[in-house]
PDB file of C-alpha atoms in Angstrom:
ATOM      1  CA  UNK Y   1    -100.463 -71.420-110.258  1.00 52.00           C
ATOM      2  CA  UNK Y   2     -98.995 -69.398-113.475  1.00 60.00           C
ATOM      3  CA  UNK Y   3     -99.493 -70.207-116.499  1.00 60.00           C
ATOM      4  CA  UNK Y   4     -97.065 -70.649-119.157  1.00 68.00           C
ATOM      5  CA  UNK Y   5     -97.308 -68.174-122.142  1.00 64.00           C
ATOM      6  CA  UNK Y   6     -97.328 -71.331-124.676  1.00 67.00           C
ATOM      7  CA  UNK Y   7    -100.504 -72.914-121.947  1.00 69.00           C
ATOM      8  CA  UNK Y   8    -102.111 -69.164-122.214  1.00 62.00           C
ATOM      9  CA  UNK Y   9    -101.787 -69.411-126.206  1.00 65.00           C
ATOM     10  CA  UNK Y  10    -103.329 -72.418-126.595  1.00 68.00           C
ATOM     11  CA  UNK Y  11    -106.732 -71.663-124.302  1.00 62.00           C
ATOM     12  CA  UNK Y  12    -106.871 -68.178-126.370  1.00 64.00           C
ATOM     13  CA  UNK Y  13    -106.195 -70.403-129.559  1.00 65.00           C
ATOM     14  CA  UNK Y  14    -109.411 -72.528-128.204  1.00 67.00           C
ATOM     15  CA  UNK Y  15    -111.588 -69.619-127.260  1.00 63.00           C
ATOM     16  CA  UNK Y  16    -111.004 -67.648-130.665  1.00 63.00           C
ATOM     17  CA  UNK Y  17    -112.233 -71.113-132.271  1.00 60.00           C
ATOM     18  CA  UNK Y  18    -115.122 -71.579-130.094  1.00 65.00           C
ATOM     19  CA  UNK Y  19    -116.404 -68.209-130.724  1.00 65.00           C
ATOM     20  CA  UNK Y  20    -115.897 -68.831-134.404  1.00 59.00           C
ATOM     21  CA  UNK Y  21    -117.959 -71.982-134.448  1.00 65.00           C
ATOM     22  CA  UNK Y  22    -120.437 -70.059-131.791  1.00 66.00           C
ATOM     23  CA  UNK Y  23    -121.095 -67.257-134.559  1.00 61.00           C
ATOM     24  CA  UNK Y  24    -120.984 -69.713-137.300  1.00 68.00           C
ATOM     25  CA  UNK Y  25    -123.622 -71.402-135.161  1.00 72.00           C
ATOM     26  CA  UNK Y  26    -126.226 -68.478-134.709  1.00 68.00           C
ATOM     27  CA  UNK Y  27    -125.802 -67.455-138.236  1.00 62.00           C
ATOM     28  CA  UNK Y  28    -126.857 -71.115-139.435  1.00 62.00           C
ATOM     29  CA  UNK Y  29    -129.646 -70.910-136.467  1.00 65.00           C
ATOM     30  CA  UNK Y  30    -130.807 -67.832-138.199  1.00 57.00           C
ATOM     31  CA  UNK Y  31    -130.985 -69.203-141.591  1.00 56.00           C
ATOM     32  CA  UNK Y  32    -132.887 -72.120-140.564  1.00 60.00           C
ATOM     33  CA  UNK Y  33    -135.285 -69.979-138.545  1.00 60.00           C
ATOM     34  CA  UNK Y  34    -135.596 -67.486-142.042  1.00 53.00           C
ATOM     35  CA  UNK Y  35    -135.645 -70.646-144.066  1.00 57.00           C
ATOM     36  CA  UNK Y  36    -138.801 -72.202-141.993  1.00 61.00           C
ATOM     37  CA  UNK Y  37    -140.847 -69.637-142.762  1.00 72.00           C
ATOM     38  CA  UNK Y  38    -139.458 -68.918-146.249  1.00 83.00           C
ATOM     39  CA  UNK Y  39    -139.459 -66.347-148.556  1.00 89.00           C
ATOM     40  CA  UNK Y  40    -143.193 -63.889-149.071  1.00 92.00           C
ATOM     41  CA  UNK Y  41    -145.771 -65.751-150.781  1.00 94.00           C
ATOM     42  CA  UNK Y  42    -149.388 -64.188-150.619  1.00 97.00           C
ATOM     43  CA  UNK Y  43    -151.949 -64.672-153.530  1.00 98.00           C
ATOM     44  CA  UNK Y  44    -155.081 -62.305-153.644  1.00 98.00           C
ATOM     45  CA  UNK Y  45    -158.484 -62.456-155.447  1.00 98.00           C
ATOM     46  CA  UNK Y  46    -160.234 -60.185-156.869  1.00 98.00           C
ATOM     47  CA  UNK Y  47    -163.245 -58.798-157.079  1.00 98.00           C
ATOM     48  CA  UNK Y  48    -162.115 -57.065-153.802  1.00 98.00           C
ATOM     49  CA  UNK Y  49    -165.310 -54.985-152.021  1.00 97.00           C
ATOM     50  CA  UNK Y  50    -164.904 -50.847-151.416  1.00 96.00           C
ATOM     51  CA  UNK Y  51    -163.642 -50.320-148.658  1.00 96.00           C
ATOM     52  CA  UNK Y  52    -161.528 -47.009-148.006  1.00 95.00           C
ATOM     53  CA  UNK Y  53    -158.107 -46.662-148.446  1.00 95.00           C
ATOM     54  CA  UNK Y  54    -156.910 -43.412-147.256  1.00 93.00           C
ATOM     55  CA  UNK Y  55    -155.182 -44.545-144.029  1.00 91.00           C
ATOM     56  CA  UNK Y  56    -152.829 -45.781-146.521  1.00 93.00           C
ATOM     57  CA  UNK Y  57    -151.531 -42.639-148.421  1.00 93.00           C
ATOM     58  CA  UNK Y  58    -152.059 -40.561-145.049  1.00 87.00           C
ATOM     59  CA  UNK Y  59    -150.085 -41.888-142.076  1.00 73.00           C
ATOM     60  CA  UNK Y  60    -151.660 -40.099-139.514  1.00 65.00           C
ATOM     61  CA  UNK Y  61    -153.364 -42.474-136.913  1.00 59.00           C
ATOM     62  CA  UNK Y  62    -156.053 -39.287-136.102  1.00 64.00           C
ATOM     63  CA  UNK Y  63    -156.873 -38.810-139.738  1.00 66.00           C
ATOM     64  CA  UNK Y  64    -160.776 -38.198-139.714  1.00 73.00           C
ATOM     65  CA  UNK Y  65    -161.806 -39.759-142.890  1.00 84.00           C
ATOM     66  CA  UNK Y  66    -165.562 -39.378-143.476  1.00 86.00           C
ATOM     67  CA  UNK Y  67    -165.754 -41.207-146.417  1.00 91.00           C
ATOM     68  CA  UNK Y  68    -169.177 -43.655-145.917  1.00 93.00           C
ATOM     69  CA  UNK Y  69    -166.910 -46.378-147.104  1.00 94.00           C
ATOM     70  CA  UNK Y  70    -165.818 -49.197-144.398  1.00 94.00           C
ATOM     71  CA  UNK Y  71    -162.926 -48.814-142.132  1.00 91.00           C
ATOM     72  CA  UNK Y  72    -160.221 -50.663-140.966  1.00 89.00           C
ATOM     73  CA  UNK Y  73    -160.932 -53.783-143.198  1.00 94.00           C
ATOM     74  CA  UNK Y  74    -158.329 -55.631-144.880  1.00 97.00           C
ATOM     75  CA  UNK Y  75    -159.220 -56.446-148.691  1.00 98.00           C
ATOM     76  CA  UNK Y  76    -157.026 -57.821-151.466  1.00 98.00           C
ATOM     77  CA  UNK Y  77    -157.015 -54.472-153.228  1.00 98.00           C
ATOM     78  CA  UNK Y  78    -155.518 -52.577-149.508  1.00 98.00           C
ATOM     79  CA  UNK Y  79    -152.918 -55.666-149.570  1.00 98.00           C
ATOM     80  CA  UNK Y  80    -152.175 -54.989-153.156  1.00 98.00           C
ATOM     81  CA  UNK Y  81    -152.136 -51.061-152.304  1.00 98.00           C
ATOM     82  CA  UNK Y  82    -149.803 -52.132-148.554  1.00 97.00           C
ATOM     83  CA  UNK Y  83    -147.246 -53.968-151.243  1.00 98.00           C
ATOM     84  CA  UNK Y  84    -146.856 -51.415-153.834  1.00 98.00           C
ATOM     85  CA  UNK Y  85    -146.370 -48.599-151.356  1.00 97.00           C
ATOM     86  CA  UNK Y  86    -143.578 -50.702-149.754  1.00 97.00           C
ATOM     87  CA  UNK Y  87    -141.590 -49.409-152.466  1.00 98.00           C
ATOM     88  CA  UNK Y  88    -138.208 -47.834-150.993  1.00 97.00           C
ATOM     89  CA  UNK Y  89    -135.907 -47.549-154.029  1.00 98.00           C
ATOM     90  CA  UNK Y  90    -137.587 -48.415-157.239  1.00 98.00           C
ATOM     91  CA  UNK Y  91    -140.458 -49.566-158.936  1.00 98.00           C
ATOM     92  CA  UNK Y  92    -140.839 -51.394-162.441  1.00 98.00           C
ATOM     93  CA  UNK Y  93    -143.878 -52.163-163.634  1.00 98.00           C
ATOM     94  CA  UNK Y  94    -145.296 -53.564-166.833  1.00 98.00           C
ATOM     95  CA  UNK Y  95    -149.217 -53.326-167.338  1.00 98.00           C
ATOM     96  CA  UNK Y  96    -151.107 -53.566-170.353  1.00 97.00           C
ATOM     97  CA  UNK Y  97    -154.757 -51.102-169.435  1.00 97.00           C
ATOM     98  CA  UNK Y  98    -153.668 -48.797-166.372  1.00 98.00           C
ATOM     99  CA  UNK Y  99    -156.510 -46.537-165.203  1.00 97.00           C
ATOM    100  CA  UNK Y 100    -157.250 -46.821-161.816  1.00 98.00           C
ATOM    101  CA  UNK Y 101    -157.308 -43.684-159.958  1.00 97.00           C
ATOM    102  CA  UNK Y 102    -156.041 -45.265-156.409  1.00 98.00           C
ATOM    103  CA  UNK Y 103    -153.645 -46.964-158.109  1.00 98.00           C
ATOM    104  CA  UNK Y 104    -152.646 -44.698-160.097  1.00 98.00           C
ATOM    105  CA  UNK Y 105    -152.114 -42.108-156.594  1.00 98.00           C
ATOM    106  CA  UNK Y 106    -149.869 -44.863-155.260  1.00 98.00           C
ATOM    107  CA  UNK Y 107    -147.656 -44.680-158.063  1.00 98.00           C
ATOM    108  CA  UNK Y 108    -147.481 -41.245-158.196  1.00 98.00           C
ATOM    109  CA  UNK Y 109    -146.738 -41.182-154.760  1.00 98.00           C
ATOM    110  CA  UNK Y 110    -144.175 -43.123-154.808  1.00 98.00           C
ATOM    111  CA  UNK Y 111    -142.340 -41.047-157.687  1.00 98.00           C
ATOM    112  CA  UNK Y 112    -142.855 -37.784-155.116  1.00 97.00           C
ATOM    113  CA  UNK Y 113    -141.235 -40.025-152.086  1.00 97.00           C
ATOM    114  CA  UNK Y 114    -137.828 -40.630-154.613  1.00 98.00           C
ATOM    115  CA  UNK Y 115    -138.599 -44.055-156.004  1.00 98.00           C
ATOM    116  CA  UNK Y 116    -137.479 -44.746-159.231  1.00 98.00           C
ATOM    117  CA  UNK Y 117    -140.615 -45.480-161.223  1.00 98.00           C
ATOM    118  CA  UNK Y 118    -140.365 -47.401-164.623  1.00 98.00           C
ATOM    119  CA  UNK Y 119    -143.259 -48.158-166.647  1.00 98.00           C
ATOM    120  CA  UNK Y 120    -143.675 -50.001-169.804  1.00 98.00           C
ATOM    121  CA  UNK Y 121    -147.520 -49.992-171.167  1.00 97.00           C
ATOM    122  CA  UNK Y 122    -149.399 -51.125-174.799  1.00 96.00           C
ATOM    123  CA  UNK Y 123    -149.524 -48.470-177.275  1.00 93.00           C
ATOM    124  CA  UNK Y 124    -152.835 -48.584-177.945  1.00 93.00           C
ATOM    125  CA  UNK Y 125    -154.333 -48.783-174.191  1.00 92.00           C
ATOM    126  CA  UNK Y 126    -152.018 -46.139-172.893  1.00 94.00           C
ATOM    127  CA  UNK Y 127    -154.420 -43.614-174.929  1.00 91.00           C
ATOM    128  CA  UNK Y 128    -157.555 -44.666-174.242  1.00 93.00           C
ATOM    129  CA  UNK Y 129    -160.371 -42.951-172.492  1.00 93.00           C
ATOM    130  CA  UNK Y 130    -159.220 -42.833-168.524  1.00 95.00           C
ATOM    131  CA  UNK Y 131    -155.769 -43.861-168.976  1.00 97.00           C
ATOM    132  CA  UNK Y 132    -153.273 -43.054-166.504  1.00 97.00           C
ATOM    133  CA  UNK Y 133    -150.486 -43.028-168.394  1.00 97.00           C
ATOM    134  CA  UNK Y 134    -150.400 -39.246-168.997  1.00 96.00           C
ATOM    135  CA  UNK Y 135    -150.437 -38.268-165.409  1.00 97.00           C
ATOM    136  CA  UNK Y 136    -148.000 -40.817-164.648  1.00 97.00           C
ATOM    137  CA  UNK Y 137    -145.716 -38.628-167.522  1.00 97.00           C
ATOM    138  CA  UNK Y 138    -146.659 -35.205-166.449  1.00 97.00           C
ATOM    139  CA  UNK Y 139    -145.362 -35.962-163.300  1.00 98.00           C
ATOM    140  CA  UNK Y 140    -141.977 -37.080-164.231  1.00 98.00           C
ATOM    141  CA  UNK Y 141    -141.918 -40.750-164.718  1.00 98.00           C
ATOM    142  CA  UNK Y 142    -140.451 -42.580-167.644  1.00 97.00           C
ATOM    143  CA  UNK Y 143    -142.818 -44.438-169.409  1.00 97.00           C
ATOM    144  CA  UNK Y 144    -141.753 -46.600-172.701  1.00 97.00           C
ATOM    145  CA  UNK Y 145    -144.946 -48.368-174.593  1.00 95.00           C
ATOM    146  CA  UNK Y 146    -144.369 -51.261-176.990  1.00 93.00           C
ATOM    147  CA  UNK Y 147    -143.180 -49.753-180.374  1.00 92.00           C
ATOM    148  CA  UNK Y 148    -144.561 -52.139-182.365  1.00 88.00           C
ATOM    149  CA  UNK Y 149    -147.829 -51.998-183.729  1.00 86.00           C
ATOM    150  CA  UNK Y 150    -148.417 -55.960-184.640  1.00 89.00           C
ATOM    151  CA  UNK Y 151    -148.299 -56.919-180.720  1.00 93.00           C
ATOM    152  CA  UNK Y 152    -149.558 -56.135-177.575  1.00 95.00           C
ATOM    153  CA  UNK Y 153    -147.684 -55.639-174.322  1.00 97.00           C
ATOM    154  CA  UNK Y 154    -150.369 -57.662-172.646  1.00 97.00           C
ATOM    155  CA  UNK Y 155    -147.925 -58.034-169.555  1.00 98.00           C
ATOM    156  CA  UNK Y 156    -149.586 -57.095-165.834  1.00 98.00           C
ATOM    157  CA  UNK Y 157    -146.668 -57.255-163.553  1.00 98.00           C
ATOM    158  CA  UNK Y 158    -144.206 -55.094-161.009  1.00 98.00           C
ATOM    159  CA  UNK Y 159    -141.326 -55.392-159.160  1.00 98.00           C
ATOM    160  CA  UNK Y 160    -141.096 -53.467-155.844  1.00 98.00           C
ATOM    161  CA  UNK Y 161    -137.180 -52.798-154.757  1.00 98.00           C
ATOM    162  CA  UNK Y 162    -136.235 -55.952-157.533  1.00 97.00           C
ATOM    163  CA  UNK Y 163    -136.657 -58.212-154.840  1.00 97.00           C
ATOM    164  CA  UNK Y 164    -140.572 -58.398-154.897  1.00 98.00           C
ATOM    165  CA  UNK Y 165    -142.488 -59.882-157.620  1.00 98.00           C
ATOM    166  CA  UNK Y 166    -146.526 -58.624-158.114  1.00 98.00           C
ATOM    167  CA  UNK Y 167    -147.410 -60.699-160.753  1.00 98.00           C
ATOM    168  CA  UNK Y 168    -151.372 -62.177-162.355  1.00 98.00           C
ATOM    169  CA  UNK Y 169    -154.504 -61.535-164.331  1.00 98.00           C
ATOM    170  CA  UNK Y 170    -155.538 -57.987-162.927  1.00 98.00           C
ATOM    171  CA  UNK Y 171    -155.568 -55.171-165.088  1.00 97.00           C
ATOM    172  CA  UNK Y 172    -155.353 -51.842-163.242  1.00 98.00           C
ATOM    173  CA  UNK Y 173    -158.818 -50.695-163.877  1.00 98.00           C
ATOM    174  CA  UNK Y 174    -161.579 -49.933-161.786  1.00 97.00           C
ATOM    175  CA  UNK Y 175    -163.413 -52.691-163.413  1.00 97.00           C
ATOM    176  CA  UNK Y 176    -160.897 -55.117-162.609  1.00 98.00           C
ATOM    177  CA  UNK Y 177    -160.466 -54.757-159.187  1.00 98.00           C
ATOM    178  CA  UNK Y 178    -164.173 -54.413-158.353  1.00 97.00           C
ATOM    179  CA  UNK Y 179    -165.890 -56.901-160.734  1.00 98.00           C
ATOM    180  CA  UNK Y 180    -164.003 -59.073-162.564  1.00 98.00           C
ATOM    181  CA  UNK Y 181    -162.846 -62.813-161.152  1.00 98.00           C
ATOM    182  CA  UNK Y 182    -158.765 -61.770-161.237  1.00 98.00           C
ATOM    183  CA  UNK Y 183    -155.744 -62.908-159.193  1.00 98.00           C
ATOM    184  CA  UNK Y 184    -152.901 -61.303-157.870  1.00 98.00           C
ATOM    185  CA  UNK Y 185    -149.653 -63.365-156.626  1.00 98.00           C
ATOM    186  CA  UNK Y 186    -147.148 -61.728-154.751  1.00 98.00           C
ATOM    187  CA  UNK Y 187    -143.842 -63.013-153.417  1.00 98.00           C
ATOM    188  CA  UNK Y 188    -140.136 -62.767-153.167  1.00 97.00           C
ATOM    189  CA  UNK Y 189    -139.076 -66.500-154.275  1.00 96.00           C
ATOM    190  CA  UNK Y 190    -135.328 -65.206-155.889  1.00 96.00           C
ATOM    191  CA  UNK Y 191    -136.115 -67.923-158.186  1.00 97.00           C
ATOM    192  CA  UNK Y 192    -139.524 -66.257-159.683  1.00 97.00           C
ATOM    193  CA  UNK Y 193    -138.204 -62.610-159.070  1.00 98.00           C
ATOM    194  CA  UNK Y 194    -135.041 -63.159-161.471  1.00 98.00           C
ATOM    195  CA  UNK Y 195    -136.882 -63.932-164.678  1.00 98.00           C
ATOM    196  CA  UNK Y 196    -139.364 -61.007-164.322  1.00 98.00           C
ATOM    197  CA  UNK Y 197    -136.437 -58.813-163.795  1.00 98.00           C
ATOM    198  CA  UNK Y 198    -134.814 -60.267-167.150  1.00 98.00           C
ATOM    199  CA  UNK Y 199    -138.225 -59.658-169.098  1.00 98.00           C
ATOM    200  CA  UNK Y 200    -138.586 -56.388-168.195  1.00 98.00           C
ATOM    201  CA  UNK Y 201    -135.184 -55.257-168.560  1.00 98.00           C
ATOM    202  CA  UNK Y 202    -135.752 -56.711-172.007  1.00 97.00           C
ATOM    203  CA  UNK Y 203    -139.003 -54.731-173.050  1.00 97.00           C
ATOM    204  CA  UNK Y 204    -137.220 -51.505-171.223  1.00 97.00           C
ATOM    205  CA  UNK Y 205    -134.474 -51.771-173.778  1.00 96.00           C
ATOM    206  CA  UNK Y 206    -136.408 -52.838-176.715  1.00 95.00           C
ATOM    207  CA  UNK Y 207    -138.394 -50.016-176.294  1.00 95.00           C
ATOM    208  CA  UNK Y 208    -136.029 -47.175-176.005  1.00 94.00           C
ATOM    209  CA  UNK Y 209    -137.386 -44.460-178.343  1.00 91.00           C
ATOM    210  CA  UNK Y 210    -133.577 -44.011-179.307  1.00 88.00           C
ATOM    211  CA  UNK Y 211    -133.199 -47.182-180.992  1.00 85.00           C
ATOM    212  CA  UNK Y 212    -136.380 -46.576-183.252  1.00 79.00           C
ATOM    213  CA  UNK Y 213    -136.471 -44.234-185.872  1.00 70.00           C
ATOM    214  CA  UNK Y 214    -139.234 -41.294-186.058  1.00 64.00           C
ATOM    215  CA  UNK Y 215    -142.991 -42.578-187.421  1.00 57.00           C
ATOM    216  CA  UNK Y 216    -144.275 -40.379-189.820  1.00 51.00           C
ATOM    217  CA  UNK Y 217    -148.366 -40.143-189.892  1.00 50.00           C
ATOM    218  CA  UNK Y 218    -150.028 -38.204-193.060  1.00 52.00           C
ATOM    219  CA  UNK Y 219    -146.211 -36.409-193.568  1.00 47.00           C
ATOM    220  CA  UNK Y 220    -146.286 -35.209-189.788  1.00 47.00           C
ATOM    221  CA  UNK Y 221    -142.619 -36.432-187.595  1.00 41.00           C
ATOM    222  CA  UNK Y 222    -144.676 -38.437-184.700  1.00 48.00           C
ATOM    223  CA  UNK Y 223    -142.025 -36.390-181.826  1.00 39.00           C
ATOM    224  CA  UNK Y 224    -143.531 -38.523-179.112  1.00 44.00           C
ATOM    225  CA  UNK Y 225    -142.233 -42.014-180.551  1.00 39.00           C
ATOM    226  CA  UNK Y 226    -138.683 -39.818-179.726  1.00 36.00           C
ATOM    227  CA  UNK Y 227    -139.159 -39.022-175.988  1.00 46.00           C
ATOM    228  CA  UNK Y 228    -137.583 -40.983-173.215  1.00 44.00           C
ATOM    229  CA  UNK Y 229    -141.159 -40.935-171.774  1.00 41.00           C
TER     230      UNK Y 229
END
């Protein structure tokens, strides 16, 4: 029996709805299955043990590492290393005393992969004995320090991609990370993430050498107060 074009209209009328409310369906399936497990929320402890780490900057799965450090354990300072190194497109990061080595490679290696690095730092610790903060520079990245003198940037956070907060108490020192009682939260709640972005978008512009005039010490122009670095 034929059917009548009108008849064959209205079941092709149907079946365009039905697969409407059949994709509308999955995609609300989907979002409840994403919203069951919601968004990344890990917090880590530290001290964290020594344990090695190179399996993380190598990926090689027959690198012979014989370091007489422990293998193949998890710690919170690997997890914290895993997180960072997720990096794809940028980094920001705001850290008041910054000289761990490890860390420090991470970072670095991150800047040779492409990522946009951004790093604001206290202008006092950035010199100190150890500091990072000069190899992070020599390499390349742009790293602003808190141009005034009457605060510190006491700040220990970064943002992996802007969509990934790393936020706590841990300095990035060796002392930190192997024997002080710290904590390390890291997660991707939109509603944490947001305001961290804000504040640090804040201090970056603050802090642009090209809004601050020249210091002057004993006579001498201070040049580095006038570097983008």
């Amino acid at each position: 029996m034929s059917m009548s074009f009108k008849e064959l209209m209205k079941v092709l009328g149907l079946g365009a709805v039905a697969f409407v409310l059949g994709v509308e369906w999955l995609n609300w399936l989907k979002r409840r299955l994403r919203d069951s497990h919601g968004p990344l929320k890990e917090v880590l402890f530290f001290p964290s043990p020594q344990v090695c780490v190179e399996h993380l900057f190598i990926h090689h799965k027959h690198f012979p590492c014989a370091c007489p450090l422990p293998h193949g354990v998890e710690t919170s300072f690997s997890r914290l290393l895993v997180h960072l190194l997720s990096a794809r497109m940028s980094l920001d990061l705001c850290v008041f005393s910054f000289s761990h080595m490890e860390l420090s490679r991470a970072i670095l290696l991150l800047h040779k992969r492409g990522v946009v690095v951004r790093v604001v730092t206290d202008r006092d610790y950035m010199t100190i004995t150890g500091s990072q903060i000069g190899a992070l520079r020599k390499a390349g990245i742009c790293v602003r320090h808190e141009m005034s003198s009457a605060v510190h940037m006491h700040h220990k956070f970064a943002l992996v991609d802007g969509r990934k907060l790393i936020t706590g108490s841990l300095n990035w020192t060796l002392t930190a990370v192997q024997s002080n009682k710290e904590n390390v939260m890291v997660t991707e709640e939109p509603e944490l993430v947001g305001p961290y972005q804000k504040e640090f978008q804040k201090l970056w512009e603050a802090n642009d050498p090209a809004n601050h005039k020249p210091q002057c010490t004993n006579g001498q122009l201070n040049i580095k107060t006038c570097k983008d670095r």
